[in-house]
PDB file of C-alpha atoms in Angstrom:
ATOM      1  CA  MET A 632      -7.188  16.532  16.424  1.00  0.00           C
ATOM      2  CA  ASN A 633      -5.085  16.182  19.582  1.00  0.00           C
ATOM      3  CA  LYS A 634      -5.832  12.538  20.334  1.00  0.00           C
ATOM      4  CA  LYS A 635      -2.981  10.215  21.273  1.00  0.00           C
ATOM      5  CA  VAL A 636      -2.837   6.501  21.921  1.00  0.00           C
ATOM      6  CA  SER A 637      -0.652   5.074  24.694  1.00  0.00           C
ATOM      7  CA  GLU A 638       1.602   2.068  24.226  1.00  0.00           C
ATOM      8  CA  GLU A 639      -0.338   0.242  26.937  1.00  0.00           C
ATOM      9  CA  GLN A 640      -3.620   0.733  25.050  1.00  0.00           C
ATOM     10  CA  LEU A 641      -2.017  -0.494  21.846  1.00  0.00           C
ATOM     11  CA  GLN A 642      -0.638  -3.618  23.526  1.00  0.00           C
ATOM     12  CA  GLU A 643      -4.020  -4.420  25.065  1.00  0.00           C
ATOM     13  CA  TRP A 644      -5.922  -3.991  21.793  1.00  0.00           C
ATOM     14  CA  LEU A 645      -3.414  -6.191  19.944  1.00  0.00           C
ATOM     15  CA  LYS A 646      -3.681  -8.858  22.656  1.00  0.00           C
ATOM     16  CA  GLN A 647      -7.485  -8.864  22.338  1.00  0.00           C
ATOM     17  CA  THR A 648      -7.285  -9.144  18.560  1.00  0.00           C
ATOM     18  CA  GLU A 649      -4.583 -11.800  18.130  1.00  0.00           C
ATOM     19  CA  PRO A 650      -6.949 -14.831  18.471  1.00  0.00           C
ATOM     20  CA  LEU A 651      -8.535 -13.769  15.164  1.00  0.00           C
ATOM     21  CA  THR A 652      -5.488 -15.125  13.294  1.00  0.00           C
ATOM     22  CA  SER A 653      -7.224 -18.513  13.242  1.00  0.00           C
ATOM     23  CA  LEU A 654     -10.037 -17.043  11.115  1.00  0.00           C
ATOM     24  CA  GLY A 655      -7.775 -16.130   8.183  1.00  0.00           C
ATOM     25  CA  ARG A 656      -5.193 -17.823   6.034  1.00  0.00           C
ATOM     26  CA  VAL A 657      -1.766 -16.944   4.712  1.00  0.00           C
ATOM     27  CA  PRO A 658      -1.830 -16.538   0.902  1.00  0.00           C
ATOM     28  CA  ASP A 659      -0.117 -19.375  -0.942  1.00  0.00           C
ATOM     29  CA  TYR A 660      -0.326 -18.153  -4.546  1.00  0.00           C
ATOM     30  CA  ILE A 661       2.962 -16.308  -3.964  1.00  0.00           C
ATOM     31  CA  PRO A 662       5.251 -19.117  -2.736  1.00  0.00           C
ATOM     32  CA  ALA A 663       7.560 -16.852  -0.715  1.00  0.00           C
ATOM     33  CA  LEU A 664       4.623 -15.346   1.211  1.00  0.00           C
ATOM     34  CA  ALA A 665       3.253 -18.785   2.082  1.00  0.00           C
ATOM     35  CA  LYS A 666       6.161 -19.145   4.552  1.00  0.00           C
ATOM     36  CA  GLN A 667       4.853 -16.353   6.808  1.00  0.00           C
ATOM     37  CA  ASP A 668       3.786 -17.176  10.368  1.00  0.00           C
ATOM     38  CA  PRO A 669       0.099 -16.193  10.748  1.00  0.00           C
ATOM     39  CA  GLU A 670       0.619 -15.413  14.447  1.00  0.00           C
ATOM     40  CA  ASN A 671       3.405 -12.908  13.782  1.00  0.00           C
ATOM     41  CA  THR A 672       1.532  -9.653  14.433  1.00  0.00           C
ATOM     42  CA  ALA A 673       2.434  -6.029  15.131  1.00  0.00           C
ATOM     43  CA  VAL A 674       0.935  -2.547  15.288  1.00  0.00           C
ATOM     44  CA  GLY A 675       2.532   0.888  15.276  1.00  0.00           C
ATOM     45  CA  ILE A 676       1.405   4.511  15.443  1.00  0.00           C
ATOM     46  CA  PHE A 677       3.528   7.508  14.443  1.00  0.00           C
ATOM     47  CA  HIS A 678       1.892  10.586  15.945  1.00  0.00           C
ATOM     48  CA  LEU A 679       2.402  13.908  14.208  1.00  0.00           C
ATOM     49  CA  ASP A 680       4.388  15.252  17.185  1.00  0.00           C
ATOM     50  CA  GLY A 681       7.055  12.631  16.359  1.00  0.00           C
ATOM     51  CA  ASP A 682       6.112  10.182  19.121  1.00  0.00           C
ATOM     52  CA  CYS A 683       6.162   6.627  17.744  1.00  0.00           C
ATOM     53  CA  ILE A 684       4.761   3.673  19.662  1.00  0.00           C
ATOM     54  CA  GLY A 685       4.434  -0.002  18.818  1.00  0.00           C
ATOM     55  CA  ALA A 686       3.255  -3.374  20.092  1.00  0.00           C
ATOM     56  CA  GLY A 687       3.865  -6.960  19.045  1.00  0.00           C
ATOM     57  CA  ASN A 688       6.788  -8.064  16.883  1.00  0.00           C
ATOM     58  CA  ILE A 689       7.861  -4.552  15.955  1.00  0.00           C
ATOM     59  CA  GLU A 690      11.251  -5.646  14.556  1.00  0.00           C
ATOM     60  CA  THR A 691       9.696  -8.056  12.044  1.00  0.00           C
ATOM     61  CA  THR A 692      10.059  -6.935   8.439  1.00  0.00           C
ATOM     62  CA  PHE A 693       7.457  -7.646   5.778  1.00  0.00           C
ATOM     63  CA  THR A 694       6.901  -6.677   2.166  1.00  0.00           C
ATOM     64  CA  LEU A 695       4.744  -3.748   1.118  1.00  0.00           C
ATOM     65  CA  GLN A 696       2.940  -5.597  -1.684  1.00  0.00           C
ATOM     66  CA  SER A 697      -0.067  -3.469  -2.744  1.00  0.00           C
ATOM     67  CA  ILE A 698       0.748  -0.730  -0.234  1.00  0.00           C
ATOM     68  CA  SER A 699       3.518   0.171  -2.678  1.00  0.00           C
ATOM     69  CA  LYS A 700       0.786   1.217  -5.143  1.00  0.00           C
ATOM     70  CA  VAL A 701       0.138   4.391  -3.134  1.00  0.00           C
ATOM     71  CA  LEU A 702       3.832   5.300  -3.099  1.00  0.00           C
ATOM     72  CA  ALA A 703       4.249   4.535  -6.804  1.00  0.00           C
ATOM     73  CA  LEU A 704       1.215   6.716  -7.525  1.00  0.00           C
ATOM     74  CA  ALA A 705       2.751   9.628  -5.607  1.00  0.00           C
ATOM     75  CA  LEU A 706       6.003   9.245  -7.556  1.00  0.00           C
ATOM     76  CA  ALA A 707       4.271   8.900 -10.946  1.00  0.00           C
ATOM     77  CA  LEU A 708       2.207  12.023 -10.221  1.00  0.00           C
ATOM     78  CA  MET A 709       5.374  13.930  -9.365  1.00  0.00           C
ATOM     79  CA  ASP A 710       7.088  12.598 -12.494  1.00  0.00           C
ATOM     80  CA  GLN A 711       4.279  12.998 -15.031  1.00  0.00           C
ATOM     81  CA  GLY A 712       1.608  15.300 -13.606  1.00  0.00           C
ATOM     82  CA  GLU A 713      -2.077  14.668 -12.984  1.00  0.00           C
ATOM     83  CA  ASP A 714      -3.306  15.123 -16.555  1.00  0.00           C
ATOM     84  CA  TYR A 715      -0.936  12.528 -17.989  1.00  0.00           C
ATOM     85  CA  VAL A 716      -1.496   9.978 -15.205  1.00  0.00           C
ATOM     86  CA  PHE A 717      -5.276  10.182 -15.245  1.00  0.00           C
ATOM     87  CA  SER A 718      -5.486  10.121 -19.021  1.00  0.00           C
ATOM     88  CA  ARG A 719      -4.311   6.506 -18.741  1.00  0.00           C
ATOM     89  CA  VAL A 720      -5.700   5.403 -15.359  1.00  0.00           C
ATOM     90  CA  GLY A 721      -9.148   6.247 -13.996  1.00  0.00           C
ATOM     91  CA  MET A 722     -10.333   7.499 -10.618  1.00  0.00           C
ATOM     92  CA  GLU A 723     -13.339   5.262  -9.978  1.00  0.00           C
ATOM     93  CA  PRO A 724     -13.649   2.475  -7.376  1.00  0.00           C
ATOM     94  CA  THR A 725     -14.629  -1.022  -8.448  1.00  0.00           C
ATOM     95  CA  GLY A 726     -16.421  -3.876  -6.729  1.00  0.00           C
ATOM     96  CA  ASP A 727     -14.391  -6.406  -8.697  1.00  0.00           C
ATOM     97  CA  PRO A 728     -11.368  -8.299  -7.297  1.00  0.00           C
ATOM     98  CA  PHE A 729      -8.045  -6.426  -7.451  1.00  0.00           C
ATOM     99  CA  ASN A 730      -6.662  -8.729 -10.162  1.00  0.00           C
ATOM    100  CA  SER A 731      -9.746  -8.780 -12.403  1.00  0.00           C
ATOM    101  CA  ILE A 732      -9.357  -8.357 -16.159  1.00  0.00           C
ATOM    102  CA  ALA A 733     -13.091  -7.978 -16.808  1.00  0.00           C
ATOM    103  CA  LYS A 734     -13.303  -4.182 -16.581  1.00  0.00           C
ATOM    104  CA  LEU A 735     -10.382  -3.763 -18.995  1.00  0.00           C
ATOM    105  CA  GLU A 736     -12.461  -5.513 -21.633  1.00  0.00           C
ATOM    106  CA  GLU A 737     -15.513  -3.380 -20.889  1.00  0.00           C
ATOM    107  CA  GLU A 738     -13.854   0.021 -20.725  1.00  0.00           C
ATOM    108  CA  ASP A 739     -12.765   1.981 -23.793  1.00  0.00           C
ATOM    109  CA  PRO A 740      -9.888   2.334 -24.439  1.00  0.00           C
ATOM    110  CA  SER A 741      -9.033  -0.414 -21.934  1.00  0.00           C
ATOM    111  CA  LYS A 742      -8.233   2.158 -19.255  1.00  0.00           C
ATOM    112  CA  PRO A 743      -7.857   0.677 -15.729  1.00  0.00           C
ATOM    113  CA  LEU A 744     -10.517   2.020 -13.377  1.00  0.00           C
ATOM    114  CA  ASN A 745      -8.093   3.194 -10.672  1.00  0.00           C
ATOM    115  CA  PRO A 746      -4.436   2.981  -9.556  1.00  0.00           C
ATOM    116  CA  MET A 747      -5.130   0.546  -6.699  1.00  0.00           C
ATOM    117  CA  ILE A 748      -6.213  -2.453  -8.800  1.00  0.00           C
ATOM    118  CA  ASN A 749      -3.390  -4.445 -10.364  1.00  0.00           C
ATOM    119  CA  ALA A 750      -3.994  -3.233 -13.927  1.00  0.00           C
ATOM    120  CA  GLY A 751      -3.919   0.392 -12.776  1.00  0.00           C
ATOM    121  CA  ALA A 752      -0.876  -0.165 -10.592  1.00  0.00           C
ATOM    122  CA  LEU A 753       1.045  -1.741 -13.470  1.00  0.00           C
ATOM    123  CA  ALA A 754       0.194   1.255 -15.648  1.00  0.00           C
ATOM    124  CA  ILE A 755       1.370   3.593 -12.862  1.00  0.00           C
ATOM    125  CA  THR A 756       4.717   1.789 -12.458  1.00  0.00           C
ATOM    126  CA  ASN A 757       5.144   2.023 -16.235  1.00  0.00           C
ATOM    127  CA  MET A 758       4.936   5.835 -15.904  1.00  0.00           C
ATOM    128  CA  ILE A 759       7.702   6.210 -13.301  1.00  0.00           C
ATOM    129  CA  HIS A 760      10.805   7.805 -14.785  1.00  0.00           C
ATOM    130  CA  GLY A 761      13.716   5.425 -15.283  1.00  0.00           C
ATOM    131  CA  ILE A 762      15.333   3.673 -18.223  1.00  0.00           C
ATOM    132  CA  THR A 763      15.745   0.315 -16.471  1.00  0.00           C
ATOM    133  CA  PRO A 764      13.571  -1.519 -13.919  1.00  0.00           C
ATOM    134  CA  ASP A 765      16.233  -1.041 -11.257  1.00  0.00           C
ATOM    135  CA  GLU A 766      16.320   2.697 -11.942  1.00  0.00           C
ATOM    136  CA  LYS A 767      12.550   2.944 -11.443  1.00  0.00           C
ATOM    137  CA  VAL A 768      12.702   0.880  -8.244  1.00  0.00           C
ATOM    138  CA  GLY A 769      15.714   2.859  -7.054  1.00  0.00           C
ATOM    139  CA  ARG A 770      13.784   6.105  -7.374  1.00  0.00           C
ATOM    140  CA  LEU A 771      10.846   4.621  -5.475  1.00  0.00           C
ATOM    141  CA  LEU A 772      13.217   3.440  -2.760  1.00  0.00           C
ATOM    142  CA  SER A 773      14.693   6.949  -2.564  1.00  0.00           C
ATOM    143  CA  LEU A 774      11.219   8.337  -1.910  1.00  0.00           C
ATOM    144  CA  ILE A 775      10.644   5.719   0.800  1.00  0.00           C
ATOM    145  CA  HIS A 776      14.049   6.508   2.335  1.00  0.00           C
ATOM    146  CA  GLU A 777      12.990  10.167   2.573  1.00  0.00           C
ATOM    147  CA  MET A 778       9.608   9.334   4.073  1.00  0.00           C
ATOM    148  CA  THR A 779      11.066   6.981   6.706  1.00  0.00           C
ATOM    149  CA  ASN A 780      14.349   8.825   7.278  1.00  0.00           C
ATOM    150  CA  ASP A 781      16.008   5.432   6.805  1.00  0.00           C
ATOM    151  CA  ASN A 782      18.146   4.637   3.757  1.00  0.00           C
ATOM    152  CA  THR A 783      18.691   0.989   4.723  1.00  0.00           C
ATOM    153  CA  ILE A 784      15.328  -0.115   3.299  1.00  0.00           C
ATOM    154  CA  ARG A 785      15.628  -2.539   0.365  1.00  0.00           C
ATOM    155  CA  TYR A 786      13.500  -5.091  -1.456  1.00  0.00           C
ATOM    156  CA  ASP A 787      13.459  -8.811  -0.668  1.00  0.00           C
ATOM    157  CA  GLU A 788      15.078 -10.552  -3.625  1.00  0.00           C
ATOM    158  CA  GLU A 789      13.497 -13.930  -2.825  1.00  0.00           C
ATOM    159  CA  VAL A 790       9.977 -12.499  -2.710  1.00  0.00           C
ATOM    160  CA  ALA A 791      10.550 -10.410  -5.841  1.00  0.00           C
ATOM    161  CA  SER A 792      11.828 -13.449  -7.743  1.00  0.00           C
ATOM    162  CA  SER A 793       8.950 -15.600  -6.489  1.00  0.00           C
ATOM    163  CA  GLU A 794       6.391 -13.025  -7.593  1.00  0.00           C
ATOM    164  CA  PHE A 795       8.072 -12.461 -10.964  1.00  0.00           C
ATOM    165  CA  GLU A 796       8.046 -16.163 -11.786  1.00  0.00           C
ATOM    166  CA  THR A 797       4.346 -16.559 -10.890  1.00  0.00           C
ATOM    167  CA  SER A 798       2.968 -13.281 -12.304  1.00  0.00           C
ATOM    168  CA  TYR A 799       0.913 -14.959 -15.018  1.00  0.00           C
ATOM    169  CA  LEU A 800      -2.203 -12.853 -14.559  1.00  0.00           C
ATOM    170  CA  ASN A 801      -0.267  -9.595 -14.247  1.00  0.00           C
ATOM    171  CA  ARG A 802       1.500 -10.456 -17.503  1.00  0.00           C
ATOM    172  CA  SER A 803      -1.895 -10.960 -19.121  1.00  0.00           C
ATOM    173  CA  LEU A 804      -3.116  -7.593 -17.814  1.00  0.00           C
ATOM    174  CA  SER A 805       0.057  -5.920 -19.087  1.00  0.00           C
ATOM    175  CA  PHE A 806      -0.096  -7.437 -22.564  1.00  0.00           C
ATOM    176  CA  PHE A 807      -3.770  -6.483 -22.824  1.00  0.00           C
ATOM    177  CA  MET A 808      -2.961  -2.866 -21.910  1.00  0.00           C
ATOM    178  CA  LYS A 809       0.020  -2.786 -24.257  1.00  0.00           C
ATOM    179  CA  GLN A 810      -2.219  -3.947 -27.100  1.00  0.00           C
ATOM    180  CA  HIS A 811      -4.463  -0.946 -26.378  1.00  0.00           C
ATOM    181  CA  HIS A 812      -1.571   1.534 -25.884  1.00  0.00           C
ATOM    182  CA  VAL A 813      -2.197   2.138 -22.179  1.00  0.00           C
ATOM    183  CA  ILE A 814       1.384   1.076 -21.449  1.00  0.00           C
ATOM    184  CA  ASP A 815       4.520   0.957 -23.581  1.00  0.00           C
ATOM    185  CA  GLY A 816       7.919  -0.719 -23.432  1.00  0.00           C
ATOM    186  CA  SER A 817       8.846  -4.257 -22.391  1.00  0.00           C
ATOM    187  CA  VAL A 818       6.239  -6.170 -20.394  1.00  0.00           C
ATOM    188  CA  GLU A 819       8.975  -8.295 -18.796  1.00  0.00           C
ATOM    189  CA  GLU A 820      10.849  -5.188 -17.663  1.00  0.00           C
ATOM    190  CA  LEU A 821       7.620  -3.735 -16.275  1.00  0.00           C
ATOM    191  CA  LEU A 822       6.960  -6.947 -14.320  1.00  0.00           C
ATOM    192  CA  ASP A 823      10.562  -6.873 -13.064  1.00  0.00           C
ATOM    193  CA  ALA A 824      10.072  -3.353 -11.691  1.00  0.00           C
ATOM    194  CA  TYR A 825       6.591  -4.064 -10.326  1.00  0.00           C
ATOM    195  CA  THR A 826       7.508  -7.239  -8.449  1.00  0.00           C
ATOM    196  CA  LYS A 827      10.571  -5.567  -6.912  1.00  0.00           C
ATOM    197  CA  GLN A 828       8.366  -2.625  -5.927  1.00  0.00           C
ATOM    198  CA  CYS A 829       5.922  -4.968  -4.186  1.00  0.00           C
ATOM    199  CA  ALA A 830       8.801  -6.760  -2.423  1.00  0.00           C
ATOM    200  CA  ILE A 831      10.167  -3.657  -0.659  1.00  0.00           C
ATOM    201  CA  CYS A 832      10.582  -4.541   3.036  1.00  0.00           C
ATOM    202  CA  VAL A 833       9.736  -2.405   6.060  1.00  0.00           C
ATOM    203  CA  ASN A 834       8.998  -2.896   9.745  1.00  0.00           C
ATOM    204  CA  ILE A 835       5.890  -1.636  11.514  1.00  0.00           C
ATOM    205  CA  LYS A 836       7.349   1.680  12.724  1.00  0.00           C
ATOM    206  CA  GLN A 837       8.802   2.484   9.300  1.00  0.00           C
ATOM    207  CA  LEU A 838       5.396   1.860   7.738  1.00  0.00           C
ATOM    208  CA  ALA A 839       3.673   3.995  10.374  1.00  0.00           C
ATOM    209  CA  ARG A 840       6.077   6.833   9.549  1.00  0.00           C
ATOM    210  CA  ILE A 841       5.176   6.541   5.860  1.00  0.00           C
ATOM    211  CA  GLY A 842       1.535   6.895   6.848  1.00  0.00           C
ATOM    212  CA  ALA A 843       2.403   9.891   9.008  1.00  0.00           C
ATOM    213  CA  VAL A 844       3.963  11.745   6.064  1.00  0.00           C
ATOM    214  CA  PHE A 845       0.702  11.377   4.143  1.00  0.00           C
ATOM    215  CA  ALA A 846      -1.200  12.443   7.277  1.00  0.00           C
ATOM    216  CA  ASN A 847       1.109  15.454   7.568  1.00  0.00           C
ATOM    217  CA  LEU A 848       0.069  16.681   4.105  1.00  0.00           C
ATOM    218  CA  GLY A 849       3.201  15.276   2.470  1.00  0.00           C
ATOM    219  CA  LYS A 850       5.656  16.926   4.862  1.00  0.00           C
ATOM    220  CA  ASP A 851       8.523  15.263   6.705  1.00  0.00           C
ATOM    221  CA  ILE A 852       7.560  14.676  10.330  1.00  0.00           C
ATOM    222  CA  GLU A 853      10.757  16.060  11.839  1.00  0.00           C
ATOM    223  CA  THR A 854      11.885  18.824   9.477  1.00  0.00           C
ATOM    224  CA  GLY A 855       8.604  19.910   7.918  1.00  0.00           C
ATOM    225  CA  ARG A 856      10.174  19.638   4.467  1.00  0.00           C
ATOM    226  CA  GLN A 857       7.658  18.990   1.684  1.00  0.00           C
ATOM    227  CA  ILE A 858       8.449  15.488   0.347  1.00  0.00           C
ATOM    228  CA  ILE A 859       5.215  15.023  -1.628  1.00  0.00           C
ATOM    229  CA  PRO A 860       3.282  18.095  -2.815  1.00  0.00           C
ATOM    230  CA  LYS A 861       0.239  18.689  -0.612  1.00  0.00           C
ATOM    231  CA  HIS A 862      -2.349  18.272  -3.385  1.00  0.00           C
ATOM    232  CA  LEU A 863      -0.752  14.997  -4.523  1.00  0.00           C
ATOM    233  CA  ALA A 864      -0.730  13.627  -0.960  1.00  0.00           C
ATOM    234  CA  ARG A 865      -4.434  14.482  -0.828  1.00  0.00           C
ATOM    235  CA  ILE A 866      -5.089  12.580  -4.070  1.00  0.00           C
ATOM    236  CA  CYS A 867      -3.277   9.508  -2.708  1.00  0.00           C
ATOM    237  CA  LYS A 868      -5.285   9.570   0.532  1.00  0.00           C
ATOM    238  CA  THR A 869      -8.529   9.915  -1.402  1.00  0.00           C
ATOM    239  CA  PHE A 870      -7.720   6.761  -3.357  1.00  0.00           C
ATOM    240  CA  MET A 871      -6.956   5.048  -0.043  1.00  0.00           C
ATOM    241  CA  VAL A 872     -10.504   5.865   1.101  1.00  0.00           C
ATOM    242  CA  THR A 873     -12.276   4.829  -2.096  1.00  0.00           C
ATOM    243  CA  CYS A 874     -10.114   1.933  -3.302  1.00  0.00           C
ATOM    244  CA  GLY A 875      -7.506   1.113  -0.660  1.00  0.00           C
ATOM    245  CA  MET A 876      -9.009  -2.034   0.840  1.00  0.00           C
ATOM    246  CA  TYR A 877      -9.744  -3.903  -2.395  1.00  0.00           C
ATOM    247  CA  ASP A 878     -13.447  -4.646  -2.827  1.00  0.00           C
ATOM    248  CA  ALA A 879     -14.015  -4.225   0.926  1.00  0.00           C
ATOM    249  CA  SER A 880     -13.325  -0.474   0.695  1.00  0.00           C
ATOM    250  CA  GLY A 881     -16.951   0.579   1.132  1.00  0.00           C
ATOM    251  CA  SER A 882     -17.626  -1.464   4.265  1.00  0.00           C
ATOM    252  CA  PHE A 883     -14.221  -0.453   5.675  1.00  0.00           C
ATOM    253  CA  ALA A 884     -15.087   3.230   5.184  1.00  0.00           C
ATOM    254  CA  ILE A 885     -18.316   2.714   7.129  1.00  0.00           C
ATOM    255  CA  ARG A 886     -16.841   0.609   9.948  1.00  0.00           C
ATOM    256  CA  VAL A 887     -13.441   2.316  10.298  1.00  0.00           C
ATOM    257  CA  GLY A 888     -13.385   5.549   8.286  1.00  0.00           C
ATOM    258  CA  ILE A 889      -9.603   5.936   8.108  1.00  0.00           C
ATOM    259  CA  PRO A 890      -7.807   6.375   4.749  1.00  0.00           C
ATOM    260  CA  ALA A 891      -5.899   3.082   4.447  1.00  0.00           C
ATOM    261  CA  LYS A 892      -4.189   0.719   2.031  1.00  0.00           C
ATOM    262  CA  SER A 893      -3.662  -3.006   2.504  1.00  0.00           C
ATOM    263  CA  GLY A 894      -1.303  -5.548   0.987  1.00  0.00           C
ATOM    264  CA  VAL A 895      -1.433  -9.337   0.707  1.00  0.00           C
ATOM    265  CA  SER A 896       1.588  -9.639   2.987  1.00  0.00           C
ATOM    266  CA  GLY A 897      -0.890  -8.814   5.770  1.00  0.00           C
ATOM    267  CA  ALA A 898       0.151  -5.194   6.224  1.00  0.00           C
ATOM    268  CA  ILE A 899      -2.162  -2.173   6.307  1.00  0.00           C
ATOM    269  CA  VAL A 900      -1.128   1.490   6.476  1.00  0.00           C
ATOM    270  CA  GLY A 901      -3.465   4.281   7.555  1.00  0.00           C
ATOM    271  CA  ALA A 902      -3.017   8.060   7.271  1.00  0.00           C
ATOM    272  CA  LEU A 903      -5.195  10.385   9.309  1.00  0.00           C
ATOM    273  CA  ASN A 904      -4.888  14.169   9.092  1.00  0.00           C
ATOM    274  CA  GLY A 905      -4.178  15.712  12.474  1.00  0.00           C
ATOM    275  CA  PHE A 906      -3.457  12.339  14.082  1.00  0.00           C
ATOM    276  CA  GLY A 907      -0.643  10.505  12.297  1.00  0.00           C
ATOM    277  CA  GLY A 908       0.261   7.264  10.592  1.00  0.00           C
ATOM    278  CA  ILE A 909      -1.045   3.856  11.644  1.00  0.00           C
ATOM    279  CA  ALA A 910       0.436   0.510  10.587  1.00  0.00           C
ATOM    280  CA  VAL A 911      -0.753  -2.997  11.366  1.00  0.00           C
ATOM    281  CA  PHE A 912       0.586  -6.398  10.358  1.00  0.00           C
ATOM    282  CA  GLY A 913      -0.957  -9.852  10.516  1.00  0.00           C
ATOM    283  CA  PRO A 914      -0.310 -12.308   7.637  1.00  0.00           C
ATOM    284  CA  ALA A 915      -3.604 -14.225   7.984  1.00  0.00           C
ATOM    285  CA  LEU A 916      -6.005 -12.729   5.415  1.00  0.00           C
ATOM    286  CA  ASP A 917      -9.775 -12.705   5.039  1.00  0.00           C
ATOM    287  CA  GLU A 918     -11.602 -13.626   1.825  1.00  0.00           C
ATOM    288  CA  LYS A 919     -11.098 -10.097   0.431  1.00  0.00           C
ATOM    289  CA  GLY A 920      -7.309 -10.266   0.890  1.00  0.00           C
ATOM    290  CA  ASN A 921      -7.096  -8.023   3.969  1.00  0.00           C
ATOM    291  CA  SER A 922      -5.449  -8.878   7.304  1.00  0.00           C
ATOM    292  CA  VAL A 923      -8.068 -10.178   9.776  1.00  0.00           C
ATOM    293  CA  VAL A 924      -6.076  -8.864  12.752  1.00  0.00           C
ATOM    294  CA  GLY A 925      -5.368  -5.580  10.989  1.00  0.00           C
ATOM    295  CA  MET A 926      -8.993  -4.967  10.076  1.00  0.00           C
ATOM    296  CA  GLN A 927     -10.198  -5.585  13.637  1.00  0.00           C
ATOM    297  CA  LEU A 928      -7.396  -3.526  15.198  1.00  0.00           C
ATOM    298  CA  LEU A 929      -8.207  -0.561  12.999  1.00  0.00           C
ATOM    299  CA  GLU A 930     -11.900  -0.872  13.776  1.00  0.00           C
ATOM    300  CA  THR A 931     -11.132  -0.978  17.505  1.00  0.00           C
ATOM    301  CA  LEU A 932      -8.756   1.971  17.262  1.00  0.00           C
ATOM    302  CA  SER A 933     -11.233   4.035  15.255  1.00  0.00           C
ATOM    303  CA  SER A 934     -14.108   3.240  17.611  1.00  0.00           C
ATOM    304  CA  ARG A 935     -12.235   3.811  20.885  1.00  0.00           C
ATOM    305  CA  MET A 936     -10.558   7.012  19.727  1.00  0.00           C
ATOM    306  CA  ASP A 937     -13.397   8.304  17.505  1.00  0.00           C
ATOM    307  CA  LEU A 938     -11.091   8.618  14.487  1.00  0.00           C
ATOM    308  CA  SER A 939     -13.464   8.170  11.535  1.00  0.00           C
ATOM    309  CA  ILE A 940     -13.171  11.004   9.032  1.00  0.00           C
ATOM    310  CA  PHE A 941     -16.904  10.755   8.365  1.00  0.00           C
TER     311      PHE A 941
END
């Protein structure tokens, strides 16, 4: 796939899409995220030849939120291996909301359906090597530093604290899984690590570069060094296709067809073999929890450039 997007095209598509911000709303259940400006939008593409382009507020930083689930999964798979990880977390998509507890009660032995719903993501973070929450988060940050070639990336302490204090449902999910031996250790320490993980901050070009590493079969864009084993990068991208856009994953696969993962900050990352990494940001979300600007931009990009993997 030798397709490339120009910066002028990207700017035009973002300009056409920006009015859609009025159709979504900034989430207010995480107090720190409620402060985001819904009109603060950006898009970036990191092509596999190393060319990176962007449009909009490309210097704005935002938190990864659920996008961090893909990175945590890669790290847990490297730490524990596939057999261990998938003995505790399933591989199946769900049509339920990302924070639902219902399937935990139905499944035996309370195994989360996949790593992209909150229950599965909490179980994945619990598997990352590290004695303390900060050690786990530090190792995840080290992976992100490698993938972005930027060791200045940190987590937003205000957002992490805000999420930790309001994580009532995630605590419930964690205690339920601990009761059924899906997770072990301190629930409070797990929530500490998980909320810091979700609060890791990047800008649009850094996020696009993360996507490009997955698109490049786990290899560093510049050096070709294998950061994530090829078969594990493939597993992560497969989950992005089947589960990455919450319970809108099926319709997204049909309309866009790019492996992608969204977060409630309004960010979406895409990874397309042979093309590169794509990142979009727009804090106004639709009813499924996905960025309205991001969803339309990706649909436009996929349609104009014929990028669907299907």
